[in-house]
Short mmCIF file of C-alpha atoms and ligand atoms in Angstrom, two decimals:
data_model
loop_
_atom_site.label_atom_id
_atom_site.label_comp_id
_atom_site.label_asym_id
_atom_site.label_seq_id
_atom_site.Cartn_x
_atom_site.Cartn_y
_atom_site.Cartn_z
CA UNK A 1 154.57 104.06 127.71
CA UNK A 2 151.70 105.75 129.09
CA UNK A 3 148.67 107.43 128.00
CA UNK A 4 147.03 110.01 129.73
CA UNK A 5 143.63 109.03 130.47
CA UNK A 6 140.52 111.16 132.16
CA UNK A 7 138.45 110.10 135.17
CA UNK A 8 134.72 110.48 134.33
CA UNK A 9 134.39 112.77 137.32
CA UNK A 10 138.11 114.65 138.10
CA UNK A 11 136.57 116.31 141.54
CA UNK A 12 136.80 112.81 143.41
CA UNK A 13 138.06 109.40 143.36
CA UNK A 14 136.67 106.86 140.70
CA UNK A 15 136.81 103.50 143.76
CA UNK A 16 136.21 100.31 142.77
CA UNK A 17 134.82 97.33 145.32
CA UNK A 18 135.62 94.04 144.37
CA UNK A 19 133.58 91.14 146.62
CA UNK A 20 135.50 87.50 145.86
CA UNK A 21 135.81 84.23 147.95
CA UNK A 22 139.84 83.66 148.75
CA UNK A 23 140.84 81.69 145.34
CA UNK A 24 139.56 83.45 142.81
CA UNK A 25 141.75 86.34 141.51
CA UNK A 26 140.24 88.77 143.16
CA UNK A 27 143.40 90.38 144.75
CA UNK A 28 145.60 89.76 141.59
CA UNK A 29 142.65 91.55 139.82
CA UNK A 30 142.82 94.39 141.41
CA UNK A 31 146.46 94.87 141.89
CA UNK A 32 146.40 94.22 138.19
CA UNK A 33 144.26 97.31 137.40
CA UNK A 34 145.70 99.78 140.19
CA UNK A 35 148.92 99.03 138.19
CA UNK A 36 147.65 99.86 134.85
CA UNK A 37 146.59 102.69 136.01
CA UNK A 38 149.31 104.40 137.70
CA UNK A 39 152.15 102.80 135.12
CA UNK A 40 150.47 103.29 132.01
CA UNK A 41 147.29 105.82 132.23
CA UNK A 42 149.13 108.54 134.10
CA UNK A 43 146.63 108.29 136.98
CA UNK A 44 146.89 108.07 140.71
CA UNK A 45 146.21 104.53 142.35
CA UNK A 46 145.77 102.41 145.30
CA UNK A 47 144.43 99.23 146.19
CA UNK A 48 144.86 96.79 148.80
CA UNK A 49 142.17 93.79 150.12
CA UNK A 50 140.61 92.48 153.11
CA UNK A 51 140.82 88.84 154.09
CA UNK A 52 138.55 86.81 156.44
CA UNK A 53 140.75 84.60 158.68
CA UNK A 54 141.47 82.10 156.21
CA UNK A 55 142.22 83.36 152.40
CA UNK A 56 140.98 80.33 150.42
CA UNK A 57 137.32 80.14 150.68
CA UNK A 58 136.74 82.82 152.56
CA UNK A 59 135.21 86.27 151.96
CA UNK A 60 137.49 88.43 150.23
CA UNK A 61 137.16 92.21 149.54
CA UNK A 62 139.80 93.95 147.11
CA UNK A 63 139.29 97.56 146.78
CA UNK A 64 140.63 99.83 143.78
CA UNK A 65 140.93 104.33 144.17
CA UNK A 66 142.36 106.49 140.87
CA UNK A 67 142.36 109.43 141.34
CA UNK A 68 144.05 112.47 138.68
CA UNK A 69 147.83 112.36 138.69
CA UNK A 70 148.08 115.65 140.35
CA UNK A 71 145.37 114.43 143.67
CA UNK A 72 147.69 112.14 145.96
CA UNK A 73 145.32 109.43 147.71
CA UNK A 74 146.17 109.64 151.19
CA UNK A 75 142.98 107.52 152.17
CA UNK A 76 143.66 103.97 152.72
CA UNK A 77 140.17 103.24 153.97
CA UNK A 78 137.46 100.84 153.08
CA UNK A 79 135.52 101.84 149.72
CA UNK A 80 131.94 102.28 150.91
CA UNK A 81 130.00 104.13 148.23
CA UNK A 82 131.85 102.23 145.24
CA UNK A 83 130.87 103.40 142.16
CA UNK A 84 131.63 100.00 140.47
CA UNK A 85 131.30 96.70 142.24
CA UNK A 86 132.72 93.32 140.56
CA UNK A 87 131.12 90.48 142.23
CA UNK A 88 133.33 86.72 141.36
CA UNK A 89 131.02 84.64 142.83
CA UNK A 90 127.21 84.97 142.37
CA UNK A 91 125.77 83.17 145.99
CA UNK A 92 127.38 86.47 147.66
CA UNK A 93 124.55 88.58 146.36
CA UNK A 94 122.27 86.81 148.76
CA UNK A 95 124.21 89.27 151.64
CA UNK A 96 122.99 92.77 151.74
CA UNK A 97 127.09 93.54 152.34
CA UNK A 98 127.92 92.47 148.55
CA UNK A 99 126.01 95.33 147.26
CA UNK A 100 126.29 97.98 150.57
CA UNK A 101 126.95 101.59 149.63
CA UNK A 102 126.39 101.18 145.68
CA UNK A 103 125.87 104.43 144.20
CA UNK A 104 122.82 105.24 142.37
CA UNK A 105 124.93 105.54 138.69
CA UNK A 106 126.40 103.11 139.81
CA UNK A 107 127.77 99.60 137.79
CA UNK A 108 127.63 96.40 138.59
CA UNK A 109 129.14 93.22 137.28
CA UNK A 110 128.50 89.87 138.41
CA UNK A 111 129.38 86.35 137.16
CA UNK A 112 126.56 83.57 136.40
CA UNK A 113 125.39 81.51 133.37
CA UNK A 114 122.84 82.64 130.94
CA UNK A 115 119.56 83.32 132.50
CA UNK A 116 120.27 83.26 136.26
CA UNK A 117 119.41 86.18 137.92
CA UNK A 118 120.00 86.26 141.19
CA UNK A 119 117.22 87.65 143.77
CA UNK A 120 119.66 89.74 145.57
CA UNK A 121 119.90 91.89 142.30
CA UNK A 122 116.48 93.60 143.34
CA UNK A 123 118.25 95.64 146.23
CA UNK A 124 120.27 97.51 143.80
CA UNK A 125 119.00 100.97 142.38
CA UNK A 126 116.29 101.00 139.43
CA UNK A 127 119.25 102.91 138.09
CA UNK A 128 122.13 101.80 138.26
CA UNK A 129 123.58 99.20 135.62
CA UNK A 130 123.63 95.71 135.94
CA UNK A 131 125.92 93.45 133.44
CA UNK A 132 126.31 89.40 133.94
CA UNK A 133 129.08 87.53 132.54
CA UNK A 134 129.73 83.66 133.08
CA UNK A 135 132.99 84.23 133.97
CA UNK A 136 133.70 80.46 135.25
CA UNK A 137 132.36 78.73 131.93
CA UNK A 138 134.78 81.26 129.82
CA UNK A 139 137.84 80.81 132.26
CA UNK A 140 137.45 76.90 131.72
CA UNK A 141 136.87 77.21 127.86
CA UNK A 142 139.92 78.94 128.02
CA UNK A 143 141.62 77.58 130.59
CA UNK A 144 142.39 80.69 132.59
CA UNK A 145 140.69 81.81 135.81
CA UNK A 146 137.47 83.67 135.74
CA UNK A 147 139.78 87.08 137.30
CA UNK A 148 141.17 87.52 133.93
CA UNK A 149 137.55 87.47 132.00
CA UNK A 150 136.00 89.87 135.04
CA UNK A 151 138.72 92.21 133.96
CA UNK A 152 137.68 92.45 130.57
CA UNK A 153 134.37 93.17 131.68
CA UNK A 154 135.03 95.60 133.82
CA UNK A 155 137.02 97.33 130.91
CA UNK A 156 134.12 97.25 128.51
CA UNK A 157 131.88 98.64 130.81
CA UNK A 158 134.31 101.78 131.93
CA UNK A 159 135.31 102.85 128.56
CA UNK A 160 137.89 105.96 130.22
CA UNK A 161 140.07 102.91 130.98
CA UNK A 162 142.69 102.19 128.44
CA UNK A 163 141.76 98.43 127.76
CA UNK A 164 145.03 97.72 126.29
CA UNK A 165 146.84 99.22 128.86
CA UNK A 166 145.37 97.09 130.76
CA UNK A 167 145.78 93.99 129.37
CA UNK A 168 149.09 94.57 128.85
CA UNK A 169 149.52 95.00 132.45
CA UNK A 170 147.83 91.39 132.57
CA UNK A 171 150.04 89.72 130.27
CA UNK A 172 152.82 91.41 132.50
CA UNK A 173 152.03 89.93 135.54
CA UNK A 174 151.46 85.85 134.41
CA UNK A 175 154.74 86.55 131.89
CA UNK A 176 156.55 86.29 135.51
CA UNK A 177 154.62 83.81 137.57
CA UNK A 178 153.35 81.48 134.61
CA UNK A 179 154.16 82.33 130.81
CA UNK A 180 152.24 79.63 129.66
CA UNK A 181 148.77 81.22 130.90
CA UNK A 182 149.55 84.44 129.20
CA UNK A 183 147.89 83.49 125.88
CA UNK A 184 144.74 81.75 128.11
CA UNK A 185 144.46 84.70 130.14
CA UNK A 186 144.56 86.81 126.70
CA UNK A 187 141.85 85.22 125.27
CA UNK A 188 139.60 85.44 128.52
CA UNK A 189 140.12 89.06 128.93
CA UNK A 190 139.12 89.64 125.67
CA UNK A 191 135.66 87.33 125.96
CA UNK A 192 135.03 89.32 129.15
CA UNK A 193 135.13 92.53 126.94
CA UNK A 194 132.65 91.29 124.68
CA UNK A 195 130.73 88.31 126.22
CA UNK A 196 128.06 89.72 128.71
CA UNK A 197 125.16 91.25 129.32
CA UNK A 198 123.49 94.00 130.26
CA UNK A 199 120.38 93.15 132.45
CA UNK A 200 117.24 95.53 132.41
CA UNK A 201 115.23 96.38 135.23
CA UNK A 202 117.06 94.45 137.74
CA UNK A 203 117.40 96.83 140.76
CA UNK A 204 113.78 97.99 142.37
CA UNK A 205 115.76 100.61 144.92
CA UNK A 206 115.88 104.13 144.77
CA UNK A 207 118.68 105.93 145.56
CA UNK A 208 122.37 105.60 146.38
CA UNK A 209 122.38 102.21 148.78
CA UNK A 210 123.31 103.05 152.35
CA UNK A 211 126.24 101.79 153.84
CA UNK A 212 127.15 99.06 155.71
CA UNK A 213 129.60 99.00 159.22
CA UNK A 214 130.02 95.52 160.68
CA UNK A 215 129.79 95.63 164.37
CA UNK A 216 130.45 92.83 166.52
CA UNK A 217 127.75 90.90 167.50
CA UNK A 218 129.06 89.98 171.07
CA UNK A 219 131.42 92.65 173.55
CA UNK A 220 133.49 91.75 176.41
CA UNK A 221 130.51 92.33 178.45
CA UNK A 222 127.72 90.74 176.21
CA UNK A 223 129.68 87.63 175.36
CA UNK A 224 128.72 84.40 176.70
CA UNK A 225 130.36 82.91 180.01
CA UNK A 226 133.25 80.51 178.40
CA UNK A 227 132.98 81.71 174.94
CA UNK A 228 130.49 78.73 174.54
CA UNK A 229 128.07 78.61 171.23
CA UNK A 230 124.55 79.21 172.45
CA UNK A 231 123.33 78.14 169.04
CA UNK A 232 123.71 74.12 169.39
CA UNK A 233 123.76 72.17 166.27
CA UNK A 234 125.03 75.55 164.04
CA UNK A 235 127.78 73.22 162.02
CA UNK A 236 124.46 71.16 160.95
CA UNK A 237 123.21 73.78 158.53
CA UNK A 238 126.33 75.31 157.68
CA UNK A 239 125.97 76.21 154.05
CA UNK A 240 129.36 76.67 152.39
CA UNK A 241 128.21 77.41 148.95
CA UNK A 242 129.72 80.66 149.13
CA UNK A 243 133.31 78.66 149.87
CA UNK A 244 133.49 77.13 147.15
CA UNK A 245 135.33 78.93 144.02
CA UNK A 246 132.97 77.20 141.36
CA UNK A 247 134.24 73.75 141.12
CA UNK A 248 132.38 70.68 142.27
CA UNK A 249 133.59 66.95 143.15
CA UNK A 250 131.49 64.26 141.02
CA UNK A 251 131.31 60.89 142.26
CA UNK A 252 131.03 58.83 139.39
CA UNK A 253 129.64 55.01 141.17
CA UNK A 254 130.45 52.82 138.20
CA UNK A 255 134.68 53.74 139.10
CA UNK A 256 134.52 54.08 142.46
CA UNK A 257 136.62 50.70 144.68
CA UNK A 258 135.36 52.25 147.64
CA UNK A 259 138.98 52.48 149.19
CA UNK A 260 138.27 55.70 151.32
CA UNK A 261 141.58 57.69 150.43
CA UNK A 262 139.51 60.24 149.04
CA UNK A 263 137.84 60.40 153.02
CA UNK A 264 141.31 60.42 154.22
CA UNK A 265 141.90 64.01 152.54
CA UNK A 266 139.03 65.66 152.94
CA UNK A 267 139.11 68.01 155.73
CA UNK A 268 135.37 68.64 156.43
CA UNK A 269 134.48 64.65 155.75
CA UNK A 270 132.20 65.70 154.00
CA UNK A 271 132.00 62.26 151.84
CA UNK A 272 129.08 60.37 152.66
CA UNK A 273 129.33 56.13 152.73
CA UNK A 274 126.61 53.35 153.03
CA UNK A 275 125.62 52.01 156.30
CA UNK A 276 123.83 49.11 155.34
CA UNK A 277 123.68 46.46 158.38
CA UNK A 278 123.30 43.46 155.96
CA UNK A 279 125.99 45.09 153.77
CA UNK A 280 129.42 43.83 154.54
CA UNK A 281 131.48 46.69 152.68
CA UNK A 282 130.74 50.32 153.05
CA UNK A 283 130.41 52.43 150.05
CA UNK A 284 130.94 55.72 148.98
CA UNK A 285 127.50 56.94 148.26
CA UNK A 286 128.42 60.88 147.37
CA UNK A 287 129.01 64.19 148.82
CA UNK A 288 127.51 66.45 151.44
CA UNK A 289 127.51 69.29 149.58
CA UNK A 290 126.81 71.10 151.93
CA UNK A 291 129.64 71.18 153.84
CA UNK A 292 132.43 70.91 150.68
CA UNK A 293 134.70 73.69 150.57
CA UNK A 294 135.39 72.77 146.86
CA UNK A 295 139.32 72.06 147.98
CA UNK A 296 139.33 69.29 145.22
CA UNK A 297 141.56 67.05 147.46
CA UNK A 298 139.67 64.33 147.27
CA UNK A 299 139.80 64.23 142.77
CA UNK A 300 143.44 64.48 143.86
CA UNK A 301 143.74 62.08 145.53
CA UNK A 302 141.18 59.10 143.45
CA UNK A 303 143.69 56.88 141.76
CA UNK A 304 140.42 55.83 139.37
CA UNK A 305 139.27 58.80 138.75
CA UNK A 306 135.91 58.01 139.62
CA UNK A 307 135.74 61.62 141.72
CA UNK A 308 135.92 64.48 139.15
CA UNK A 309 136.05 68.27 138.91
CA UNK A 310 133.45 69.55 137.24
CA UNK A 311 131.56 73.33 137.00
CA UNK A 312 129.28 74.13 139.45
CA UNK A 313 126.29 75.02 137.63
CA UNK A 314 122.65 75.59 138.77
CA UNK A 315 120.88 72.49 140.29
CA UNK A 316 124.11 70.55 140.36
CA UNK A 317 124.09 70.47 144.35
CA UNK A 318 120.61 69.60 144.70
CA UNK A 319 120.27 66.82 142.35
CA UNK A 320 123.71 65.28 142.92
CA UNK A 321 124.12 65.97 146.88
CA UNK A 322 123.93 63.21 149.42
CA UNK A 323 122.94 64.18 152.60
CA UNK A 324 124.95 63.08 155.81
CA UNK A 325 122.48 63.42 158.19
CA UNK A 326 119.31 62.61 156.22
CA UNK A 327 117.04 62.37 159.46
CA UNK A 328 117.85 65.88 160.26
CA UNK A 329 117.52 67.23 156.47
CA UNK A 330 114.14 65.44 156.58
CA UNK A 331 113.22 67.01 159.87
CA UNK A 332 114.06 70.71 159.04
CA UNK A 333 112.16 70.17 155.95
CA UNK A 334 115.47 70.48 153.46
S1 LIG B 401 139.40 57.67 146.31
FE1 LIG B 401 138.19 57.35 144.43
S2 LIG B 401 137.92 55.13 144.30
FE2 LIG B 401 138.57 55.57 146.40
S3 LIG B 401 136.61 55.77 147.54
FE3 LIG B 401 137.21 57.83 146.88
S4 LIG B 401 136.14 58.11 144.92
FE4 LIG B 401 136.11 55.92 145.35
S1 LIG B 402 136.29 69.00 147.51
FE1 LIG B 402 136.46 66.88 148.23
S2 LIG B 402 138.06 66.97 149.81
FE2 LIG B 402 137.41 69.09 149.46
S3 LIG B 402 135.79 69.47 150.98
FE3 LIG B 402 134.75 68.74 149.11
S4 LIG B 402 134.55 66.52 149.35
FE4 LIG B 402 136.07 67.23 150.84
#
């Protein structure tokens, strides 16, 4: 049944940007909401996402429009001046993209542990409203996904949704892909609602944000002969922190045979082994971190469980990560 529900301002859209990694929920998310709202809040909806070339792991935007019943959305264009941004994965507030276009009452939502505040939280507007959530720690407390606990959030901070409405719409979708998360996914949602916080003084802008329009960096006429890489050496300092969808492989020594299936699996060998000269047998030494995607093949694949998934919290990467090219790291200065 549906309940009729008001839009805080009925003279335009209420749009919603949601900046993921492929993996994450975002897409689910928002097709989660757009349905609540059109099925059980009597509003008009749309909402459809943008994928990089690859969905896991890469950038992922999911954008949500309501509008009043009687105001068809004919508009299936990007949302650039969102008045509520969700971001599932904290390392993409170091681009100026994540946060492009926010309006200047504008709310944000972003998920990190207690106390991290990212530096790319200073571009927003002195005004508009900044809530963090640790989305991934609730998800695995509750073994649900951190989509489900982002929702909730989102629903606490926009009180003219209808909350249940929504969450029935979330139960609704698992009850037909996976029954048994329904309960999990409960649970998160309603953490999300209550769980987070609202961050003071984080933004230093004035103003609505400007936009941002991606052009390419190289034409048919500007592009170099033989589509070659003028940038040697790029793959070297790849960082693909923003990849990864929270989760971490841990080698744990004291298990490890050293039989190298886990190396077999991983597709950006990205495990690092010994090369001692006086050392008959190489050994797994760690991970690259650097370059891990976060696929978890490789704790697949360990028949002794000495490579584990565990959270990616702050510092893990630099106190755990192996370099594979520790001359260079050296060199560059880390
Ligand atoms: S698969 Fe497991 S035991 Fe084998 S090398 Fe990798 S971490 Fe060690
Ligand atoms: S999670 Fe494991 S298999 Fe996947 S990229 Fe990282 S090290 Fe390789």
């Amino acid at each position: 049944m549906s309940r009729k529900v008001s839009l805080p301002d009925p003279d335009r859209f209420f749009e919603i940007r949601l900046e993921s990694i492929g993996g994450l929920g975002a897409h689910v998310a928002g097709q989660i909401i757009a349905t609540a709202a059109v099925l059980r809040m009597d509003l008009n909806g749309a909402h459809f996402s943008s994928y990089g070339s690859e969905k896991k792991g890469s950038v992922l935007r999911s954008y949500i429009r309501l509008g009043p019943a009687d105001r068809p959305i004919r508009t299936s264009a990007p949302i650039e001046s969102p008045d509520a941004i969700v971001i599932f994965h904290s390392a993409l507030l170091d681009h100026p993209a994540t946060v492009a276009g926010m309006r200047a009452t504008g709310t944000l939502i972003f998920t990190a542990p207690e106390g991290e505040s990212p530096t790319g939280l200073s571009r927003l507007p002195a005004t508009a409203r900044v809530m963090r959530v640790d989305a991934q720690r609730i998800a695995s407390d509750e073994k649900s996904r951190p989509n489900a606990v982002l929702i909730g959030t989102l629903t606490a901070a926009l009180p003219f949704l209808d909350a249940e409405a929504i969450l029935d719409a979330l139960s609704e979708a698992f009850a037909r892909r996976r029954p048994e998360a329904v309960a999990a996914n409960e649970r998160a949602f309603r953490r999300g609602a209550q769980e987070f916080e609202v961050l003071s003084h984080a933004g230093k802008g004035n103003g609505d944000l400007p936009i941002f329009r991606p052009s390419p960096v190289w034409g048919y006429e500007t592009a170099p002969i033989g589509g070659v890489l003028p940038t040697p050496g790029n793959t070297a300092w790849n960082d693909l922190s923003t990849s990864r969808t929270g989760w971490l492989p841990v080698l744990d020594k004291d298990k490890c045979i050293h039989c190298g299936m886990c190396d077999m699996v991983c597709p950006d060998l990205c495990l690092v082994w010994s090369t001692h000269a006086d050392e008959p047998l190489v050994r797994l030494e760690g991970v690259d971190y650097r370059y891990c995607k976060g696929c978890l093949r490789c704790v697949e694949t360990c028949s002794t469980g000495a490579i584990t998934r565990e959270a990616e919290i702050p510092g893990l990467v630099e106190r755990l990560g192996v370099p594979l090219f520790p001359d260079l790291f050296e060199q560059k200065g880390g």
